[in-house]
Tab-separated table of C-alpha atoms and ligand atoms in Angstrom:
chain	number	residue	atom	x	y	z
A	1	UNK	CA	38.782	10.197	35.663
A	2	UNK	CA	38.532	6.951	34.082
A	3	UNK	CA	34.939	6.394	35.780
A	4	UNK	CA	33.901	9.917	33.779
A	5	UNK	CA	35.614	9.129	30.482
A	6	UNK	CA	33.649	5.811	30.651
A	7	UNK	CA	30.064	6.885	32.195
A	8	UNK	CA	30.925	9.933	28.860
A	9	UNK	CA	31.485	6.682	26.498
A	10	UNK	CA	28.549	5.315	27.589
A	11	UNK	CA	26.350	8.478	27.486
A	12	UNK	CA	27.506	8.519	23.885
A	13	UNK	CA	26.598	5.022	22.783
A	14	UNK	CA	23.494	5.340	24.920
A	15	UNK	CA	22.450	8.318	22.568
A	16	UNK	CA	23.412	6.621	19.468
A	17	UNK	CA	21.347	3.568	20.703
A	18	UNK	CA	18.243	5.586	21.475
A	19	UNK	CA	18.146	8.101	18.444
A	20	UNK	CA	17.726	4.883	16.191
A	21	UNK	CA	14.898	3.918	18.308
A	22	UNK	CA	12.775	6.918	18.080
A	23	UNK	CA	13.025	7.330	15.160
A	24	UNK	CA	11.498	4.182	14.930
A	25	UNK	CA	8.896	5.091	17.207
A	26	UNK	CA	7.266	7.339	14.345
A	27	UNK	CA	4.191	5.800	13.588
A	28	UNK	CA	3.862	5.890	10.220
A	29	UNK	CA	0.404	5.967	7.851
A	30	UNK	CA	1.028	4.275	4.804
A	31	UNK	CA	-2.773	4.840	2.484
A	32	UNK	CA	-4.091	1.953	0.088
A	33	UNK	CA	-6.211	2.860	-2.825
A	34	UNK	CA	-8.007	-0.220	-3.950
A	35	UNK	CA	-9.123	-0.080	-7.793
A	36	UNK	CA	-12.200	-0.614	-6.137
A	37	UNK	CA	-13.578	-1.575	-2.577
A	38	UNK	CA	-16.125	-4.066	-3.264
A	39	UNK	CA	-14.573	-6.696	-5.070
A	40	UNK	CA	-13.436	-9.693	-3.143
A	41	UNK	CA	-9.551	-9.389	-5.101
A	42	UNK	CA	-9.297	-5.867	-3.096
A	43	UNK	CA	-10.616	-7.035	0.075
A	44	UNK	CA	-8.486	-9.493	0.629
A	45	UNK	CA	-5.200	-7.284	-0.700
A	46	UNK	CA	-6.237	-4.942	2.607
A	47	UNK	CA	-6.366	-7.824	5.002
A	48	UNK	CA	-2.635	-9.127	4.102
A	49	UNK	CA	-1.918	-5.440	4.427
A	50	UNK	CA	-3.369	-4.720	7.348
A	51	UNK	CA	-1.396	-7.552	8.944
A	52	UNK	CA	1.780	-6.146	7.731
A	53	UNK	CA	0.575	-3.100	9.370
A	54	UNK	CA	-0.251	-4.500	12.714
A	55	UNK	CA	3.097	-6.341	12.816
A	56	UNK	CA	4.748	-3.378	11.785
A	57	UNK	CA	2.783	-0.772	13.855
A	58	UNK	CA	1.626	1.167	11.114
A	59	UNK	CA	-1.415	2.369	10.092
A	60	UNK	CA	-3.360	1.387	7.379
A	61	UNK	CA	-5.702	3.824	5.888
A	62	UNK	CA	-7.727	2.185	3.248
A	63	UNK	CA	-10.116	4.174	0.937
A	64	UNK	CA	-11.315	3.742	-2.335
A	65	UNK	CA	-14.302	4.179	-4.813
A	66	UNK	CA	-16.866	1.795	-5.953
A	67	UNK	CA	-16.077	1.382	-9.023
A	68	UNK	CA	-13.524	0.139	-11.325
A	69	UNK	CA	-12.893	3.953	-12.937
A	70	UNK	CA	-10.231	6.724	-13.161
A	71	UNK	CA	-13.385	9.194	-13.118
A	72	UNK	CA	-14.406	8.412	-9.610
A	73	UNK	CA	-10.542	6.770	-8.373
A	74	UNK	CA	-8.680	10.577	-9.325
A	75	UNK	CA	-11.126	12.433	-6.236
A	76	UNK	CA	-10.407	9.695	-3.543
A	77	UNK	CA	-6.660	9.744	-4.340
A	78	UNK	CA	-7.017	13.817	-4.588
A	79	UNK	CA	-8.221	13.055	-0.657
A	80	UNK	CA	-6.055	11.036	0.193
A	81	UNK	CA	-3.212	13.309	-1.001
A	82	UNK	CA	-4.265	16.065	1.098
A	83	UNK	CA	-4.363	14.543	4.040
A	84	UNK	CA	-0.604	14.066	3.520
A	85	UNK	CA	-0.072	10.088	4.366
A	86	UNK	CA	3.839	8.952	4.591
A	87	UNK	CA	3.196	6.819	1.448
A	88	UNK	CA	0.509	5.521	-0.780
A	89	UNK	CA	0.006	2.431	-2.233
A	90	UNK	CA	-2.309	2.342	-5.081
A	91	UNK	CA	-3.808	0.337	-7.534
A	92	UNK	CA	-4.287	2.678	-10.363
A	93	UNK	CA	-7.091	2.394	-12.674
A	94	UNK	CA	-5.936	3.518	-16.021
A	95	UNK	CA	-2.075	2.824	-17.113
A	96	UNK	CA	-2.121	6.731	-18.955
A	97	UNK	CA	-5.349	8.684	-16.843
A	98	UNK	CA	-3.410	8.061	-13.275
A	99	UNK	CA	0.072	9.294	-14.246
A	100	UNK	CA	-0.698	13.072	-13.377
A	101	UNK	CA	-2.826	12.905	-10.644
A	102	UNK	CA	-0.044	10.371	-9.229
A	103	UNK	CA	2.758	12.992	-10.245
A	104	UNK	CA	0.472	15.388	-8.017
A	105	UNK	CA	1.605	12.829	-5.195
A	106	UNK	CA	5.014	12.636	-5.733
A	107	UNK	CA	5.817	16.250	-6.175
A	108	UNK	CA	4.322	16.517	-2.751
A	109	UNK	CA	7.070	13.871	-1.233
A	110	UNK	CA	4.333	11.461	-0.788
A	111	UNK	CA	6.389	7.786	-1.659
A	112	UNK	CA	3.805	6.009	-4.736
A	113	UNK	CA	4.521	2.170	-5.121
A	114	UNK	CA	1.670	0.708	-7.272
A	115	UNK	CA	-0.117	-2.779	-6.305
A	116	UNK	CA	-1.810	-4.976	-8.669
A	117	UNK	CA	-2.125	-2.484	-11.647
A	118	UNK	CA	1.059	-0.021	-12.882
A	119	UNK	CA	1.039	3.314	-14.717
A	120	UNK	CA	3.070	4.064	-17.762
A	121	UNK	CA	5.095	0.470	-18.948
A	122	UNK	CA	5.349	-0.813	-15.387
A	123	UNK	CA	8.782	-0.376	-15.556
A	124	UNK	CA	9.916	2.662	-12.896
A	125	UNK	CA	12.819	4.001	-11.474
A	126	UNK	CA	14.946	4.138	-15.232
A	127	UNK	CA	15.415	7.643	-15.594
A	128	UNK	CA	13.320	6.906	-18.737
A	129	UNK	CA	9.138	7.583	-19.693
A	130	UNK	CA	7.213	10.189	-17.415
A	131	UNK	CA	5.828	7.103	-15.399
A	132	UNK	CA	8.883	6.228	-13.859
A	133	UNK	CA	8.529	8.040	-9.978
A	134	UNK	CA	6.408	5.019	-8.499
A	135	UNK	CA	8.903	3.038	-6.287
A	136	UNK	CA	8.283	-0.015	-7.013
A	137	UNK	CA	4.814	-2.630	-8.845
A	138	UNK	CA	3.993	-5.406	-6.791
A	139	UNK	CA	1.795	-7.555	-8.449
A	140	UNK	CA	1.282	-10.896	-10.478
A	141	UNK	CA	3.040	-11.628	-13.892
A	142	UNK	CA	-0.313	-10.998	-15.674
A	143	UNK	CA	1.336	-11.495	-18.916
A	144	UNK	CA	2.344	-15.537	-17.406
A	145	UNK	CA	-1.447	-15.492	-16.161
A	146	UNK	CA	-2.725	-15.247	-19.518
A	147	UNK	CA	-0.582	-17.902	-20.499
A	148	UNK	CA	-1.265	-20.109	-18.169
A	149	UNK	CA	-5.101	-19.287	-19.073
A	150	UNK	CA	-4.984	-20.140	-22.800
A	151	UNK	CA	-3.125	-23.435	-21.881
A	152	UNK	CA	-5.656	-25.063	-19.463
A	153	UNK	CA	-8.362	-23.492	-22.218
A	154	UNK	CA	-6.734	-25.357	-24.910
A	155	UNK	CA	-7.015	-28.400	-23.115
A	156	UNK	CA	-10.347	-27.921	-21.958
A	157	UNK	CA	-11.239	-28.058	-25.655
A	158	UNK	CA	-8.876	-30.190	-27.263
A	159	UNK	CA	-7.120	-28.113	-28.662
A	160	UNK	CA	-9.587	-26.852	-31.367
A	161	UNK	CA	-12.498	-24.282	-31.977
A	162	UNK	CA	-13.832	-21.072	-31.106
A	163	UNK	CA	-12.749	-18.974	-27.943
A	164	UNK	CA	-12.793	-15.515	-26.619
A	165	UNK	CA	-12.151	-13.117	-24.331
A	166	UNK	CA	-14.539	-11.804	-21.692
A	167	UNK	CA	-12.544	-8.550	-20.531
A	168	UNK	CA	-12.940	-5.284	-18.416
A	169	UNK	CA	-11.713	-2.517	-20.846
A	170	UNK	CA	-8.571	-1.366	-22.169
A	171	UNK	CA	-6.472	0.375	-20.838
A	172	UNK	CA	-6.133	-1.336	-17.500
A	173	UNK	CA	-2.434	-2.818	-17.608
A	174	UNK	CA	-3.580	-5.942	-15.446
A	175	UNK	CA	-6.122	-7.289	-17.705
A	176	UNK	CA	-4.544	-5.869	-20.930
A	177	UNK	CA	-1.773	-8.428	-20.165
A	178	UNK	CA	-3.713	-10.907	-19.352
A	179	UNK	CA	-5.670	-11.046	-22.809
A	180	UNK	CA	-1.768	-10.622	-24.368
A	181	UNK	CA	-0.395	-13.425	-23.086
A	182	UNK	CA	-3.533	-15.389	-23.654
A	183	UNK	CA	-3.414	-14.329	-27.337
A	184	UNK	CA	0.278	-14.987	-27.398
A	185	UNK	CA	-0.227	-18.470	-26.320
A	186	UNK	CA	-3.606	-19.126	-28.414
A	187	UNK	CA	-1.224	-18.169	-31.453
A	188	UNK	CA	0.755	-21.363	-30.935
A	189	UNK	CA	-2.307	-23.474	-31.178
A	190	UNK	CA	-3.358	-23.584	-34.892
A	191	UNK	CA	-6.442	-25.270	-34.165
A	192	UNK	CA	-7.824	-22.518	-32.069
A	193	UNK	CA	-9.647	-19.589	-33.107
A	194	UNK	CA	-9.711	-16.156	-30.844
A	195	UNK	CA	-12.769	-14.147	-31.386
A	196	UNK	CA	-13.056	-10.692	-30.681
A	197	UNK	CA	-13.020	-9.578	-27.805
A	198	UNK	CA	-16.103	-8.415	-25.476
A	199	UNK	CA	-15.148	-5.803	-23.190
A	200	UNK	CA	-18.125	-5.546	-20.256
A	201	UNK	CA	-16.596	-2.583	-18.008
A	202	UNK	CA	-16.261	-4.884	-15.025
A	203	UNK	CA	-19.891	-5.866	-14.886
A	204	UNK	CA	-20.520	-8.901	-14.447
A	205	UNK	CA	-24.570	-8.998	-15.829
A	206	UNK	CA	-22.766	-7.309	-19.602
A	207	UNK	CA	-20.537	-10.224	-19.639
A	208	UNK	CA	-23.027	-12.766	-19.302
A	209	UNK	CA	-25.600	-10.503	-22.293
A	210	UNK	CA	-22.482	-10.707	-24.394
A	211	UNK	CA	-21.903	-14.780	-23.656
A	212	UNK	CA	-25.127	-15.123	-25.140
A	213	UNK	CA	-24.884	-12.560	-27.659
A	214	UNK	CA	-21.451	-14.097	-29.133
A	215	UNK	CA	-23.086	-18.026	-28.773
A	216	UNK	CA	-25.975	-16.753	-30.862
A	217	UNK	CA	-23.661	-15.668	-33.762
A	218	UNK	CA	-21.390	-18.312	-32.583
A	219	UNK	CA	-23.263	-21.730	-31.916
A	220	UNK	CA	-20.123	-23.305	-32.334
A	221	UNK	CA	-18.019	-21.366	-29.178
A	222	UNK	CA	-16.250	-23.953	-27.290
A	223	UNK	CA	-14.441	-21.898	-24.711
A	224	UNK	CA	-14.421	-18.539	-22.790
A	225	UNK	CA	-11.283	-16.894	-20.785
A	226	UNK	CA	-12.750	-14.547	-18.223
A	227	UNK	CA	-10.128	-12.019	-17.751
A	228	UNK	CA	-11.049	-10.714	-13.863
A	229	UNK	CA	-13.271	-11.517	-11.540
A	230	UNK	CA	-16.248	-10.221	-12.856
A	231	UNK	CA	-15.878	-11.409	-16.297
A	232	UNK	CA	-15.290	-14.385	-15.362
A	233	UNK	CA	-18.414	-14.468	-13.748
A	234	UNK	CA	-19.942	-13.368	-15.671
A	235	UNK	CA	-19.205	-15.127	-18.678
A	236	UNK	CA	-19.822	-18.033	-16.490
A	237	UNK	CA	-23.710	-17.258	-15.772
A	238	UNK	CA	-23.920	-16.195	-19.387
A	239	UNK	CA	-22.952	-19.964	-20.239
A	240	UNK	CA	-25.276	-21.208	-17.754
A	241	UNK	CA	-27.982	-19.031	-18.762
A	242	UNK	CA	-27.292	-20.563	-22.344
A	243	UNK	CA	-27.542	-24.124	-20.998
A	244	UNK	CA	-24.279	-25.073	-22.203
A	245	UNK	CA	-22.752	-25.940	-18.960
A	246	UNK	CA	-19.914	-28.095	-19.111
A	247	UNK	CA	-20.214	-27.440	-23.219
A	248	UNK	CA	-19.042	-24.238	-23.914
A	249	UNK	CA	-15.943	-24.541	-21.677
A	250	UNK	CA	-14.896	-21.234	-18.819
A	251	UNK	CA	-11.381	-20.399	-17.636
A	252	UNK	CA	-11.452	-18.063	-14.669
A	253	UNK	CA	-9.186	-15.046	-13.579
A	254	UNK	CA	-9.677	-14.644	-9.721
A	255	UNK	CA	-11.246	-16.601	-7.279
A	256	UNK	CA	-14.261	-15.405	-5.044
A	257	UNK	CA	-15.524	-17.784	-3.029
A	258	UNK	CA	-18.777	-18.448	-5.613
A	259	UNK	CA	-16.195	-19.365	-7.984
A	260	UNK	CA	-15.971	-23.341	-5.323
A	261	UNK	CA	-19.604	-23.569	-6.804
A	262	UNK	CA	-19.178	-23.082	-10.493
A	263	UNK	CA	-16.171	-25.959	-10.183
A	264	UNK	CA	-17.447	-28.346	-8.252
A	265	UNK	CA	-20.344	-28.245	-11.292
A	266	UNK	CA	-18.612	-28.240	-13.876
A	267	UNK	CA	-19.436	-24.527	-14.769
A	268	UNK	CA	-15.960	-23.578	-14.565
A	269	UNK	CA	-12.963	-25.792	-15.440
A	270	UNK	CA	-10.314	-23.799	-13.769
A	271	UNK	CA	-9.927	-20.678	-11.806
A	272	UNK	CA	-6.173	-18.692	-11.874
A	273	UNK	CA	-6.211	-17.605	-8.210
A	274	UNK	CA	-3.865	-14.528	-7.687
A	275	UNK	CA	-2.462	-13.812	-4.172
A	276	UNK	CA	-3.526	-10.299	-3.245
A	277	UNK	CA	-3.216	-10.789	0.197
A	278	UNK	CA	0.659	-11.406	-0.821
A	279	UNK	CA	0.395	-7.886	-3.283
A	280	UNK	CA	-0.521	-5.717	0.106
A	281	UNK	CA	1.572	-7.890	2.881
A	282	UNK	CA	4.652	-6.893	0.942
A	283	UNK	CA	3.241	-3.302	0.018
A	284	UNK	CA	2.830	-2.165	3.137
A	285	UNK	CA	6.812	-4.240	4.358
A	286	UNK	CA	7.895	-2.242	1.067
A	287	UNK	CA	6.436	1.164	1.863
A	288	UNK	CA	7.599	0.956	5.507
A	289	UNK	CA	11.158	-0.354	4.480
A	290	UNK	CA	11.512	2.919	2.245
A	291	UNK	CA	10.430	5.090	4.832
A	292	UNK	CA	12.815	3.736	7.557
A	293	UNK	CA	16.041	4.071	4.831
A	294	UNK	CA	16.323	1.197	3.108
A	295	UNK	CA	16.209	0.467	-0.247
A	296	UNK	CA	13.474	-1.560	-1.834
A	297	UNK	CA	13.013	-3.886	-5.045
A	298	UNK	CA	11.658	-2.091	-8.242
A	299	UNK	CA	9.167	-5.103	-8.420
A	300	UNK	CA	7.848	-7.748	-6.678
A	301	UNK	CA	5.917	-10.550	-8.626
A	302	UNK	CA	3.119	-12.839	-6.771
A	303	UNK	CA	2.367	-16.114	-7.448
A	304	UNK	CA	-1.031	-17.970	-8.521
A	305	UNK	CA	-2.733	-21.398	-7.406
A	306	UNK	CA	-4.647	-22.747	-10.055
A	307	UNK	CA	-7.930	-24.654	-9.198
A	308	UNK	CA	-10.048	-27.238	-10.659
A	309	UNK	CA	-12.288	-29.685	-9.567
A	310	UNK	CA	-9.166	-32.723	-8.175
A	311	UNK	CA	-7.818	-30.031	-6.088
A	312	UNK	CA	-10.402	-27.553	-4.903
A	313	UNK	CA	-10.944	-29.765	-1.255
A	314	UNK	CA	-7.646	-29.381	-0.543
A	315	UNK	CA	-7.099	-26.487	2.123
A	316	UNK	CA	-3.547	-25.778	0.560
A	317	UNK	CA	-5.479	-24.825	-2.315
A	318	UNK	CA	-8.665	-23.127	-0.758
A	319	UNK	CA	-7.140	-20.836	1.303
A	320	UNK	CA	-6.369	-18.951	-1.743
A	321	UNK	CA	-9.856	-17.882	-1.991
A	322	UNK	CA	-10.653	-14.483	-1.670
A	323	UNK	CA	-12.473	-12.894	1.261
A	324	UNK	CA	-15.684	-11.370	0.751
B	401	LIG	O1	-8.319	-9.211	-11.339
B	401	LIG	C1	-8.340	-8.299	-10.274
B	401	LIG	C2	-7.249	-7.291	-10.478
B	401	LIG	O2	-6.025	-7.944	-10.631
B	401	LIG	C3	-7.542	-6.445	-11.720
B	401	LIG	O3	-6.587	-5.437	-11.850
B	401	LIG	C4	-8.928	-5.860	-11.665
B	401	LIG	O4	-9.880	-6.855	-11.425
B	401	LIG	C5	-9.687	-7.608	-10.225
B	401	LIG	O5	-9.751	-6.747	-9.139
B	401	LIG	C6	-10.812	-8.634	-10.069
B	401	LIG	O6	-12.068	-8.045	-10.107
């Protein structure tokens, strides 16, 4: 009797060991949405992704448009939605123009958690707003970026003359931060004036045109924050292109690999590197932790690595660089 009751016992526990385990053995597809697919920031979010993914045996589905826009973004999500992934992380385009066809998403039981850009104020899970489903925003403090951008401006130029803002467009919470907190610093520096800003919808050859066109009215412009990647850029040729290298002063957002280049000669002063490999490493843990029952942080901030010319050698510092 005793030799049934215990082979019963163990039958028991052997069934509550296994049914944990297969569930586990679902292999789950968790979709990333890029803002775009050819920009070095993205590419590099997939790869930390995809090696979340591998470790986690998931798969990573990633598919996204080729440009920075909500016009062309809303069909590949629409795709994506209908092929019914187990969650979707997404870096959405336009804080207001994503919000329904995310809803669209979510009232399908399809988990959201937004990377890099958020919907609505950012701020989800409150009960409050009609932006509120996504899970969770994992991203930098873009707000602290800005900041951290005005300062190494400021002393760039000595803390006086004429700056501005190269930026994407507005509407985008990522780089409307970033030109908030820039502002927000510039305000504590009397001697500094903030032009207006250019807005170049993420092409890199406008920002440049409207360097030139703002030196022209401005010959005194001693500084330029280039809010993304391909402002900065950008902005950066555009100062080239105006021979005042090294005069009219550039602080990068982002760091492609050109960006080694415009430092080492004197082009650029400092780039803000974000971490996007970080930003999909921890979307994809995130994503795969809510799927398998546990609960996950509302938000997850990044860090940066700021480079300049004293520290751009270093491979602590370079292997922030974005893939290409
Ligand atoms: O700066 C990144 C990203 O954070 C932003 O949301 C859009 O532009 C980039 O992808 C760089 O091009």
């Amino acid at each position: 009797k005793k030799i049934v009751a215990a082979l019963a016992a163990l039958a028991v526990s052997a069934t509550v060991l296994i049914a944990p385990a297969q569930a586990q053995d679902k292999k789950y597809t968790i979709a990333l949405i890029p803002g775009l697919t050819t920009d070095g920031f993205y590419i590099t979010m997939r790869k930390g992704a995809q090696a979340a993914a591998d470790a986690l045996g998931v798969t990573l589905v990633f598919q996204g448009a080729p440009d920075f826009n909500p016009v062309t973004q809303v069909p590949v999500l629409d795709a994506v939605i209908a092929k019914k992934p187990d969650a979707i992380l997404i870096a959405p385009t336009d804080k207001v123009q994503l919000v329904e066809p995310l809803r669209k998403a979510n009232d399908a039981g399809i988990p959201v958690i937004t990377v890099d850009t958020f919907i609505g104020s950012g701020v989800y899970q409150t009960g409050a707003g009609d932006a509120d489903f996504p899970l969770a925003y994992i991203a930098s403090d873009n707000v602290l970026g800005g900041e951290i951008a005005a300062r190494a401006l400021a002393t760039s130029i000595g803390d006086k003359g004429k700056v501005y803002v190269s930026n994407v467009k507005p509407g985008i919470s990522t780089t409307d931060q970033r030109e908030e907190g820039f502002k927000k610093e510039m305000a504590k520096h009397p001697g500094i004036t903030v032009l207006e800003t250019q807005f170049n919808d993420d092409d890199a050859n406008k920002a440049a045109s409207q360097l030139q066109a703002v030196f022209a009215r401005n010959p005194d412009l001693v500084g330029v924050f280039g809010a993304n990647l391909f402002s900065a850029l950008g902005a950066a040729n555009g100062v080239k292109q105006a021979g005042q290298t090294g005069t009219v002063k550039v602080v990068a957002f982002d760091a492609p690999t050109s960006i080694v280049d415009n430092i080492n000669t004197g082009l650029v002063d400092v780039a803000i590197a974000q971490h996007p490999a970080e930003i999909g490493y921890y979307g994809v843990v995130s994503a795969y932790a809510h799927l398998t029952g546990h609960s996950i942080p509302v938000t997850i901030g990044t860090g940066f690595t700021i480079m300049n010319k004293s520290n751009i050698a270093d491979p602590n510092i370079s292997k922030y660089l974005y893939s290409e």
